mmCIF file of C-alpha atoms in Angstrom:
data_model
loop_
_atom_site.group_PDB
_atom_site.id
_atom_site.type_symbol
_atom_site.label_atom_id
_atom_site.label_comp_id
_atom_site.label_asym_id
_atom_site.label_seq_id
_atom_site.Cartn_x
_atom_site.Cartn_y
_atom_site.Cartn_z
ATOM 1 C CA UNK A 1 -90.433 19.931 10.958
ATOM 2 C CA UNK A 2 -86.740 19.298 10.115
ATOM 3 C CA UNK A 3 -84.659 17.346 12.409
ATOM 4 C CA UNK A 4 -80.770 18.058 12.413
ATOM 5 C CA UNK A 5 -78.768 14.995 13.332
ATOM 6 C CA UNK A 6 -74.767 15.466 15.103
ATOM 7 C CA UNK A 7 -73.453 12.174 14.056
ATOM 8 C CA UNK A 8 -69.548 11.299 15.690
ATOM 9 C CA UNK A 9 -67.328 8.250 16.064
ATOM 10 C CA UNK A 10 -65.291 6.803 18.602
ATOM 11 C CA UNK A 11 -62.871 5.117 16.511
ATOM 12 C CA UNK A 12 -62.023 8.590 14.308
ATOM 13 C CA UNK A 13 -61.319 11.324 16.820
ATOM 14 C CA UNK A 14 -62.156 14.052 14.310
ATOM 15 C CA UNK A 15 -64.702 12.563 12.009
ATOM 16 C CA UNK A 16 -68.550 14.504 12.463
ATOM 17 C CA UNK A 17 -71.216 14.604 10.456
ATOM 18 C CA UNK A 18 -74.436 16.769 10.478
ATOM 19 C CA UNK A 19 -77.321 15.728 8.822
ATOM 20 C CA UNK A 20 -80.425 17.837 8.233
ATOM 21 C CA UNK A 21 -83.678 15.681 7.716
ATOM 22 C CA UNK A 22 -87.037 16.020 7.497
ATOM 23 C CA UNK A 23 -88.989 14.348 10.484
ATOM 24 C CA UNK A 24 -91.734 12.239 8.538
ATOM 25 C CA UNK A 25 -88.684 10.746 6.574
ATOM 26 C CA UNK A 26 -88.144 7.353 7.797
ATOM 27 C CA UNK A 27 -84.786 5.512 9.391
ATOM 28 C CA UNK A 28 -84.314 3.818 6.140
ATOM 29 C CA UNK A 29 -83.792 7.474 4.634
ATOM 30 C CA UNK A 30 -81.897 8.304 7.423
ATOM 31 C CA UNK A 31 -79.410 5.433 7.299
ATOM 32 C CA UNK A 32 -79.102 6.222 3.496
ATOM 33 C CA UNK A 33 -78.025 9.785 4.036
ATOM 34 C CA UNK A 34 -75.327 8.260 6.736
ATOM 35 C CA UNK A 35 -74.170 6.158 3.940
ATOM 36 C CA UNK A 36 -73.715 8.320 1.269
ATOM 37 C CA UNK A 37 -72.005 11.069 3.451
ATOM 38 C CA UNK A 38 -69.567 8.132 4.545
ATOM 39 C CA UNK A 39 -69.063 6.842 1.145
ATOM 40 C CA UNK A 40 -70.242 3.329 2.323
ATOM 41 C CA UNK A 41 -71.577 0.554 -0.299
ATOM 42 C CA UNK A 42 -75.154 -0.425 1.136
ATOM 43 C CA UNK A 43 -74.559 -4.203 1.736
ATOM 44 C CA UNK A 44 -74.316 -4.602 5.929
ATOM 45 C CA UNK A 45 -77.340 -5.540 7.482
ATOM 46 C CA UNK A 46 -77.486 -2.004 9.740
ATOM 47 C CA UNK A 47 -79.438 -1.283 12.451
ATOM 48 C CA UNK A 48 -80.313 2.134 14.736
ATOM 49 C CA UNK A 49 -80.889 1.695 18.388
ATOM 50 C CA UNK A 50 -83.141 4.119 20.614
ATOM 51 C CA UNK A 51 -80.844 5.221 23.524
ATOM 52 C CA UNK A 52 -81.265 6.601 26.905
ATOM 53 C CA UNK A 53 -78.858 9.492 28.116
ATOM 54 C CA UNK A 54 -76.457 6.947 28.982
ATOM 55 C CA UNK A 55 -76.269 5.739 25.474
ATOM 56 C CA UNK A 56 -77.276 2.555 26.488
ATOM 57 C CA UNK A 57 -79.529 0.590 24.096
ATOM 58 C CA UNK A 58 -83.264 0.199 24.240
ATOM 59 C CA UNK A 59 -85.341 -0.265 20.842
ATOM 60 C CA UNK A 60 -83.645 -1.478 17.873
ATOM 61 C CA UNK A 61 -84.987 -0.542 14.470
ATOM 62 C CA UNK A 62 -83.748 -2.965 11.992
ATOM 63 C CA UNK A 63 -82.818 -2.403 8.257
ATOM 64 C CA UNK A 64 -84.676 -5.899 7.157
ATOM 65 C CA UNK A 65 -86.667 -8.673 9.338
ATOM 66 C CA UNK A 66 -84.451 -11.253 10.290
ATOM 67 C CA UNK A 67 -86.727 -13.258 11.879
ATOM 68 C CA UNK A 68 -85.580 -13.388 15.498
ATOM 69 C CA UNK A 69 -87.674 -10.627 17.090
ATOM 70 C CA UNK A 70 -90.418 -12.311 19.424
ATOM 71 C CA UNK A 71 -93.408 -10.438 18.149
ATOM 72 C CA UNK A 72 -94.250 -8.140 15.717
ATOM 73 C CA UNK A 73 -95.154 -5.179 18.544
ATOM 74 C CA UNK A 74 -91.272 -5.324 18.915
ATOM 75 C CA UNK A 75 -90.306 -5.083 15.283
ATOM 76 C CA UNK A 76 -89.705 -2.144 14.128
ATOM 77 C CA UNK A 77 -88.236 -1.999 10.332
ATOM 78 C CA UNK A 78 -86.522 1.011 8.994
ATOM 79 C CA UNK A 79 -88.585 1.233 5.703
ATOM 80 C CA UNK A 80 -91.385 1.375 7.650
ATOM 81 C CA UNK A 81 -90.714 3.591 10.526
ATOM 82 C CA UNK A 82 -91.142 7.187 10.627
ATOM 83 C CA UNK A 83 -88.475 9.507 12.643
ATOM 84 C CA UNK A 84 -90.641 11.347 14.524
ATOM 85 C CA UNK A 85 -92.646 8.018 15.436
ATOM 86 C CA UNK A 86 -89.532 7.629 17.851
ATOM 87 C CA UNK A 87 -87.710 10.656 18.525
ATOM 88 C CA UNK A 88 -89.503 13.432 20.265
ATOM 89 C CA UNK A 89 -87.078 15.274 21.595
ATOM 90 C CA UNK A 90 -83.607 17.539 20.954
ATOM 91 C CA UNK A 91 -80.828 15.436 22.861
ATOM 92 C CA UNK A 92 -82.506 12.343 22.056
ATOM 93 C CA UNK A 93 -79.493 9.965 21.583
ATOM 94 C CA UNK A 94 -78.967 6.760 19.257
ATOM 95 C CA UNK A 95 -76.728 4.599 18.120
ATOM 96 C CA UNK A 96 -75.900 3.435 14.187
ATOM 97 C CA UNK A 97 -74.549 0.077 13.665
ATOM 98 C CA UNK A 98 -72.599 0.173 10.587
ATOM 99 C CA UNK A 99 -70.378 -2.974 10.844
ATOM 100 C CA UNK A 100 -72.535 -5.646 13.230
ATOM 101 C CA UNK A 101 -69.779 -7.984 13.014
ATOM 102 C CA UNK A 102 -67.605 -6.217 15.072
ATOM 103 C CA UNK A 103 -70.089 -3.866 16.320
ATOM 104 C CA UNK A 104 -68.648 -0.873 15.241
ATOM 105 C CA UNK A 105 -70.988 2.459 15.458
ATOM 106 C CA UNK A 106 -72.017 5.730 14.982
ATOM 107 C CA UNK A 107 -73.283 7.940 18.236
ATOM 108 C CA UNK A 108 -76.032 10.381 16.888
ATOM 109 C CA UNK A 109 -77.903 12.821 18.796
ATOM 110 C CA UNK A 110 -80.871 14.913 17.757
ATOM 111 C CA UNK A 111 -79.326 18.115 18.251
ATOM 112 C CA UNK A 112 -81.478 20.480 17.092
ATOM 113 C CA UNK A 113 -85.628 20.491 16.260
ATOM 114 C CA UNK A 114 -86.536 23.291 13.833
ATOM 115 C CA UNK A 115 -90.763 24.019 13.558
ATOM 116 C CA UNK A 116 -91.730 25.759 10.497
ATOM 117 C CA UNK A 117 -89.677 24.011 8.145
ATOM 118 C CA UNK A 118 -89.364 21.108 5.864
ATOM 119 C CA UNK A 119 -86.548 19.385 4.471
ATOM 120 C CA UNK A 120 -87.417 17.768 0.765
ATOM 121 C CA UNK A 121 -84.228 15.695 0.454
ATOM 122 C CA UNK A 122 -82.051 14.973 3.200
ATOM 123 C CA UNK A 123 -78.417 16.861 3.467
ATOM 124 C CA UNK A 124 -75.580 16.042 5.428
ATOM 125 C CA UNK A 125 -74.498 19.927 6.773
ATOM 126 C CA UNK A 126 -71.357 19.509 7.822
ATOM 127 C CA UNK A 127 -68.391 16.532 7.158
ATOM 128 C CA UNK A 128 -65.557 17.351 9.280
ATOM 129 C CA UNK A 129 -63.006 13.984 9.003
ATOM 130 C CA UNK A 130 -62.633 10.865 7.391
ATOM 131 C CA UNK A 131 -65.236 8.151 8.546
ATOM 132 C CA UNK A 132 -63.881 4.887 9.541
ATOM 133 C CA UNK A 133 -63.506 2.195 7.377
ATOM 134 C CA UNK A 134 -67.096 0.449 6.712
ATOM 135 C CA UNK A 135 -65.700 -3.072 7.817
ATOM 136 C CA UNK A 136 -63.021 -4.413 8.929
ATOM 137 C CA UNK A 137 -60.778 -6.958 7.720
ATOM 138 C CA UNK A 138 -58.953 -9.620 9.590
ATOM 139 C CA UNK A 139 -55.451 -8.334 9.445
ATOM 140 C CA UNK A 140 -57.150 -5.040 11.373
ATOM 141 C CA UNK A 141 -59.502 -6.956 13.536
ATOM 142 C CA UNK A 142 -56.424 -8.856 14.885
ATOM 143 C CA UNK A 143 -54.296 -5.634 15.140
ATOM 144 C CA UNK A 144 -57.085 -3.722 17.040
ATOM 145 C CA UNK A 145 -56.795 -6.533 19.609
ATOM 146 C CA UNK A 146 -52.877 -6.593 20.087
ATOM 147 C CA UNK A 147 -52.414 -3.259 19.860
ATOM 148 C CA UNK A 148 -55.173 -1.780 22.304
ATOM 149 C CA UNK A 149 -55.029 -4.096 25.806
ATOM 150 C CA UNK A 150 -57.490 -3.602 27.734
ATOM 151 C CA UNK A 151 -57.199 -1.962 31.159
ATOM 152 C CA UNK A 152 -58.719 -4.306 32.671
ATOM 153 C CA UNK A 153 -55.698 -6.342 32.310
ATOM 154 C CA UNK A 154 -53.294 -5.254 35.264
ATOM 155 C CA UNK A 155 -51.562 -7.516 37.745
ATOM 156 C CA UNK A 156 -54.609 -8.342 40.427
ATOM 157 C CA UNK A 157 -56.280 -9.547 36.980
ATOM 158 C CA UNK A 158 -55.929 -13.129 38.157
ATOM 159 C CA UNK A 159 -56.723 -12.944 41.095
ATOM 160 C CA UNK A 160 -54.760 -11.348 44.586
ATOM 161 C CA UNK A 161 -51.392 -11.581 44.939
ATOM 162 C CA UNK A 162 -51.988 -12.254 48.723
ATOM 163 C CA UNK A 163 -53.065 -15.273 47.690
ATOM 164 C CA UNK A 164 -51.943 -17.784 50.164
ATOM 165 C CA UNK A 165 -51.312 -21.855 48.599
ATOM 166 C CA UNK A 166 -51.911 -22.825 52.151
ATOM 167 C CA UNK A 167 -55.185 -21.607 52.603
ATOM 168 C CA UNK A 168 -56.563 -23.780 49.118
ATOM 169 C CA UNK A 169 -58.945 -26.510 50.478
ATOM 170 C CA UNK A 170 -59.172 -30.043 47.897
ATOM 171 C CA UNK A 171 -61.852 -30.742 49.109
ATOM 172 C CA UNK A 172 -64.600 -31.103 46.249
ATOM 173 C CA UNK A 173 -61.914 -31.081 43.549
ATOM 174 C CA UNK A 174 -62.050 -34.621 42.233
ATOM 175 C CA UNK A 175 -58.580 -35.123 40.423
ATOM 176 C CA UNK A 176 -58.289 -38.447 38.802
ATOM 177 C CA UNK A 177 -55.578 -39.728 35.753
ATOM 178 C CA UNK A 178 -57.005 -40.445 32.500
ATOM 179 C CA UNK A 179 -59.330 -39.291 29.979
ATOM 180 C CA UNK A 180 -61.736 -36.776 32.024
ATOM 181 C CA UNK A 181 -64.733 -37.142 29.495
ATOM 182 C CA UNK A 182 -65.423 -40.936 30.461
#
């Protein structure tokens, strides 16, 4: 059984990748093919997270142990986890952390299940784009944040502007002179 992966990116608007693999290989083998077809060094601790349709996160499968799962029927580890040990299903849907310090990812959707076949090596199918950088440094990290505002940030951000100063009760604000940590 060969599983084909659609792999895109919400920071690079035309960047895809396809990747054909076969479904005993495990997420380690995976995550290897999603390096290589990016061109990224392996040295970020990565990790793949089971989604729901929502694409919000359920089971994590981590690249190493890192010693902060709370028992070992919750720790799954990509070298020893098989694909089709979690994914069932076409339109399954995962995430790829490549860069956990800004938590930057990869959405990836099984897309397509074919019976009858098997897939020795796996093969990215398609490349369409450049991927986005693996990390980021500071002097992007800091432009990302001035540059994109989020729209959350509009004038009732504060709070109402029918705020009324004569409606503010003191009472239970203790306001003294002084240093306020004695």
């Amino acid at each position: 059984m060969v599983y084909r992966f659609t792999i895109i990116s919400n920071e690079v608007e035309d960047f895809i990748r396809e990747i054909k693999i076969d479904a005993e290989a495990t997420f380690y083998d995976l995550h290897q093919a999603i390096l290589s077809s990016c061109h990224y060094a392996d040295n970020v601790p990565t990790s793949f997270f089971i989604c729901n349709q929502e694409w919000e996160q359920e089971q994590e499968i981590l690249l190493e142990d890192m010693g902060t799962s709370r028992s070992d029927e919750d720790l799954y580890l990509m070298k020893k986890t098989r694909l089709n040990e979690l994914l069932e299903d076409e339109k399954q849907r995962m995430v790829y952390v490549f860069d956990p310090l800004d938590n930057r990812m990869f959405f990836i959707e099984l897309t397509e299940i074919s019976f009858r076949k098997t897939q020795e090596q796996p093969v990215c199918s398609r490349s369409h784009g450049e991927a986005p950088q693996q990390s980021m440094g500071l002097e992007e990290f800091l432009n990302k944040e001035t540059t994109k505002p989020s729209e959350d940030l509009n004038e009732d951000f504060y709070g109402s502007e029918s705020f009324d100063t004569e409606e503010f009760d003191p009472e239970g604000f203790e306001i003294s002179e002084g240093n306020p940590y004695h």
